[in-house]
mmCIF file of C-alpha atoms in Angstrom:
data_model
loop_
_atom_site.group_PDB
_atom_site.id
_atom_site.type_symbol
_atom_site.label_atom_id
_atom_site.label_comp_id
_atom_site.label_asym_id
_atom_site.label_seq_id
_atom_site.Cartn_x
_atom_site.Cartn_y
_atom_site.Cartn_z
ATOM 1 C CA UNK A 37 0.225 0.012 -0.109
ATOM 2 C CA UNK A 38 2.745 2.284 0.932
ATOM 3 C CA UNK A 39 4.368 1.873 -2.357
ATOM 4 C CA UNK A 40 1.108 2.981 -4.384
ATOM 5 C CA UNK A 41 0.647 6.012 -2.286
ATOM 6 C CA UNK A 42 4.338 6.933 -2.366
ATOM 7 C CA UNK A 43 4.828 6.049 -6.063
ATOM 8 C CA UNK A 44 1.770 6.504 -7.957
ATOM 9 C CA UNK A 45 3.821 6.326 -11.301
ATOM 10 C CA UNK A 46 3.187 8.771 -14.268
ATOM 11 C CA UNK A 47 -0.373 8.323 -14.514
ATOM 12 C CA UNK A 48 -1.951 11.772 -12.855
ATOM 13 C CA UNK A 49 -5.036 9.798 -11.985
ATOM 14 C CA UNK A 50 -3.758 7.761 -9.206
ATOM 15 C CA UNK A 51 -2.051 11.036 -7.627
ATOM 16 C CA UNK A 52 -5.439 13.086 -8.107
ATOM 17 C CA UNK A 53 -7.138 10.063 -6.515
ATOM 18 C CA UNK A 54 -4.794 9.964 -3.529
ATOM 19 C CA UNK A 55 -4.952 13.991 -3.081
ATOM 20 C CA UNK A 56 -8.731 13.820 -3.176
ATOM 21 C CA UNK A 57 -8.536 11.672 0.048
ATOM 22 C CA UNK A 58 -5.632 13.052 1.491
ATOM 23 C CA UNK A 59 -3.890 9.790 1.376
ATOM 24 C CA UNK A 60 0.146 10.327 1.646
ATOM 25 C CA UNK A 61 3.142 8.266 1.752
ATOM 26 C CA UNK A 62 3.812 9.661 5.208
ATOM 27 C CA UNK A 63 0.651 8.614 6.694
ATOM 28 C CA UNK A 64 0.813 5.093 5.060
ATOM 29 C CA UNK A 65 4.287 4.633 6.458
ATOM 30 C CA UNK A 66 3.209 5.855 10.051
ATOM 31 C CA UNK A 67 0.015 3.887 9.669
ATOM 32 C CA UNK A 68 1.808 0.578 8.576
ATOM 33 C CA UNK A 69 4.335 1.156 11.265
ATOM 34 C CA UNK A 70 1.679 1.278 14.039
ATOM 35 C CA UNK A 71 -0.119 -1.695 12.629
ATOM 36 C CA UNK A 72 2.902 -4.047 12.269
ATOM 37 C CA UNK A 73 5.331 -2.904 14.975
ATOM 38 C CA UNK A 74 7.171 -6.043 15.922
ATOM 39 C CA UNK A 75 7.565 -6.796 19.747
ATOM 40 C CA UNK A 76 9.668 -9.875 19.372
ATOM 41 C CA UNK A 77 13.323 -8.724 20.338
ATOM 42 C CA UNK A 78 14.804 -11.535 18.439
ATOM 43 C CA UNK A 79 12.749 -11.232 15.293
ATOM 44 C CA UNK A 80 13.314 -7.246 15.331
ATOM 45 C CA UNK A 81 17.470 -7.905 15.961
ATOM 46 C CA UNK A 82 17.392 -9.837 12.880
ATOM 47 C CA UNK A 83 16.083 -7.408 10.801
ATOM 48 C CA UNK A 84 12.554 -6.901 9.236
ATOM 49 C CA UNK A 85 13.018 -9.323 6.393
ATOM 50 C CA UNK A 86 13.797 -12.065 9.008
ATOM 51 C CA UNK A 87 10.146 -13.385 8.921
ATOM 52 C CA UNK A 88 10.108 -12.982 5.148
ATOM 53 C CA UNK A 89 13.033 -15.469 4.662
ATOM 54 C CA UNK A 90 12.141 -17.915 7.056
ATOM 55 C CA UNK A 91 10.022 -20.047 4.990
ATOM 56 C CA UNK A 92 8.190 -23.083 7.153
ATOM 57 C CA UNK A 93 9.093 -25.779 4.760
ATOM 58 C CA UNK A 94 10.312 -26.438 1.289
ATOM 59 C CA UNK A 95 6.768 -26.206 -0.030
ATOM 60 C CA UNK A 96 6.093 -22.532 1.372
ATOM 61 C CA UNK A 97 9.557 -21.362 0.148
ATOM 62 C CA UNK A 98 8.158 -18.341 -1.988
ATOM 63 C CA UNK A 99 9.386 -14.970 -2.762
ATOM 64 C CA UNK A 100 6.082 -13.542 -1.709
ATOM 65 C CA UNK A 101 3.473 -14.448 0.764
ATOM 66 C CA UNK A 102 0.371 -15.896 -0.669
ATOM 67 C CA UNK A 103 -1.531 -12.900 -0.352
ATOM 68 C CA UNK A 104 1.028 -10.721 -2.071
ATOM 69 C CA UNK A 105 0.973 -13.510 -4.816
ATOM 70 C CA UNK A 106 -3.012 -12.959 -4.885
ATOM 71 C CA UNK A 107 -2.841 -9.298 -5.080
ATOM 72 C CA UNK A 108 -0.299 -9.395 -8.102
ATOM 73 C CA UNK A 109 -2.348 -11.833 -9.796
ATOM 74 C CA UNK A 110 -5.430 -9.664 -9.350
ATOM 75 C CA UNK A 111 -3.699 -6.692 -10.635
ATOM 76 C CA UNK A 112 -2.715 -8.590 -13.445
ATOM 77 C CA UNK A 113 -6.473 -9.558 -14.384
ATOM 78 C CA UNK A 114 -7.610 -5.880 -14.029
ATOM 79 C CA UNK A 115 -4.557 -4.900 -16.248
ATOM 80 C CA UNK A 116 -5.601 -7.440 -18.784
ATOM 81 C CA UNK A 117 -9.137 -6.029 -18.519
ATOM 82 C CA UNK A 118 -8.271 -2.384 -18.763
ATOM 83 C CA UNK A 119 -6.297 -3.608 -21.936
ATOM 84 C CA UNK A 120 -2.827 -2.662 -20.286
ATOM 85 C CA UNK A 121 0.426 -4.365 -21.531
ATOM 86 C CA UNK A 122 1.757 -3.855 -17.999
ATOM 87 C CA UNK A 123 0.876 -3.791 -14.234
ATOM 88 C CA UNK A 124 0.553 -0.207 -13.274
ATOM 89 C CA UNK A 125 0.120 1.540 -9.831
ATOM 90 C CA UNK A 126 -3.661 1.761 -10.236
ATOM 91 C CA UNK A 127 -4.016 -1.666 -11.056
ATOM 92 C CA UNK A 128 -2.192 -2.411 -7.607
ATOM 93 C CA UNK A 129 -4.186 0.017 -5.977
ATOM 94 C CA UNK A 130 -7.315 -1.319 -7.274
ATOM 95 C CA UNK A 131 -6.161 -4.924 -6.350
ATOM 96 C CA UNK A 132 -5.248 -3.972 -2.965
ATOM 97 C CA UNK A 133 -8.645 -2.521 -2.457
ATOM 98 C CA UNK A 134 -9.950 -5.919 -3.879
ATOM 99 C CA UNK A 135 -11.978 -4.482 -6.657
ATOM 100 C CA UNK A 136 -13.890 -6.638 -9.233
ATOM 101 C CA UNK A 137 -15.649 -5.049 -12.285
ATOM 102 C CA UNK A 138 -19.144 -6.006 -12.375
ATOM 103 C CA UNK A 139 -19.833 -8.915 -14.935
ATOM 104 C CA UNK A 140 -23.270 -9.527 -16.946
ATOM 105 C CA UNK A 141 -24.769 -6.638 -15.390
ATOM 106 C CA UNK A 142 -23.673 -7.101 -11.738
ATOM 107 C CA UNK A 143 -22.591 -4.177 -9.797
ATOM 108 C CA UNK A 144 -18.897 -3.819 -9.113
ATOM 109 C CA UNK A 145 -17.487 -4.723 -5.666
ATOM 110 C CA UNK A 146 -14.621 -3.856 -3.473
ATOM 111 C CA UNK A 147 -13.475 -4.593 0.132
ATOM 112 C CA UNK A 148 -16.136 -4.011 2.981
ATOM 113 C CA UNK A 149 -16.186 -3.994 6.618
ATOM 114 C CA UNK A 150 -18.614 -6.135 8.392
ATOM 115 C CA UNK A 151 -19.525 -6.233 12.049
ATOM 116 C CA UNK A 152 -16.256 -3.917 12.630
ATOM 117 C CA UNK A 153 -14.111 -6.488 10.866
ATOM 118 C CA UNK A 154 -12.036 -5.743 7.843
ATOM 119 C CA UNK A 155 -10.434 -8.732 6.089
ATOM 120 C CA UNK A 156 -8.783 -6.537 3.410
ATOM 121 C CA UNK A 157 -5.291 -5.516 4.335
ATOM 122 C CA UNK A 158 -5.432 -2.386 1.957
ATOM 123 C CA UNK A 159 -8.487 -1.257 3.081
ATOM 124 C CA UNK A 160 -7.765 -1.642 6.763
ATOM 125 C CA UNK A 161 -4.627 0.510 6.124
ATOM 126 C CA UNK A 162 -6.721 3.261 4.338
ATOM 127 C CA UNK A 163 -9.358 3.097 7.078
ATOM 128 C CA UNK A 164 -6.859 3.390 9.853
ATOM 129 C CA UNK A 165 -5.120 6.409 8.145
ATOM 130 C CA UNK A 166 -8.280 8.220 9.086
ATOM 131 C CA UNK A 167 -8.311 10.606 6.481
ATOM 132 C CA UNK A 168 -11.870 10.179 5.337
ATOM 133 C CA UNK A 169 -15.193 9.932 7.116
ATOM 134 C CA UNK A 170 -16.776 6.716 7.827
ATOM 135 C CA UNK A 171 -19.417 6.946 4.703
ATOM 136 C CA UNK A 172 -16.392 6.515 2.514
ATOM 137 C CA UNK A 173 -16.341 2.945 1.190
ATOM 138 C CA UNK A 174 -13.332 1.079 -0.770
ATOM 139 C CA UNK A 175 -15.862 1.118 -3.714
ATOM 140 C CA UNK A 176 -16.108 4.834 -3.595
ATOM 141 C CA UNK A 177 -12.205 5.007 -3.524
ATOM 142 C CA UNK A 178 -12.159 2.617 -6.812
ATOM 143 C CA UNK A 179 -14.732 4.455 -8.587
ATOM 144 C CA UNK A 180 -12.870 7.563 -7.979
ATOM 145 C CA UNK A 181 -9.906 6.148 -9.348
ATOM 146 C CA UNK A 182 -11.605 4.885 -12.223
ATOM 147 C CA UNK A 183 -13.330 8.219 -12.822
ATOM 148 C CA UNK A 184 -10.023 10.040 -12.818
ATOM 149 C CA UNK A 185 -8.707 7.601 -15.096
ATOM 150 C CA UNK A 186 -11.254 8.032 -17.532
ATOM 151 C CA UNK A 187 -10.803 12.001 -17.411
ATOM 152 C CA UNK A 188 -7.074 11.415 -17.725
ATOM 153 C CA UNK A 189 -7.339 9.287 -20.901
ATOM 154 C CA UNK A 190 -9.736 12.119 -22.458
ATOM 155 C CA UNK A 191 -7.152 14.689 -21.642
ATOM 156 C CA UNK A 192 -8.751 16.305 -18.896
#
């Protein structure tokens, strides 16, 4: 999430969307630090990558966590659907918010919070940043980004 916020790429649509919701790299970094501070002294002394490097078994020795792989795959599918030859920051941001375009007349969907529980890490980070009111949804952010992308492609 911090990478998408801190490096929106050359497409101004992502930058406009981030500014619309006051989402900044500094806020993302601070929020992630608060959310994922490690109190385990031994692991902290080994560096933040220690858990990343330590696979539980040979079958789990992957360069990315399962969730990261799933997000990258979702971003790739979004890039394909948007006819982009590359995965761009906006594809990653949409994937991090679990955006799924509507199919066969269905409405698009994105991450939700049910019973005060958010199962989407990307949306949880943005909510914890406390930059927008409670009425804003992940789908609102996704639709604002898509609108900005459309306007950007029309030269506005």
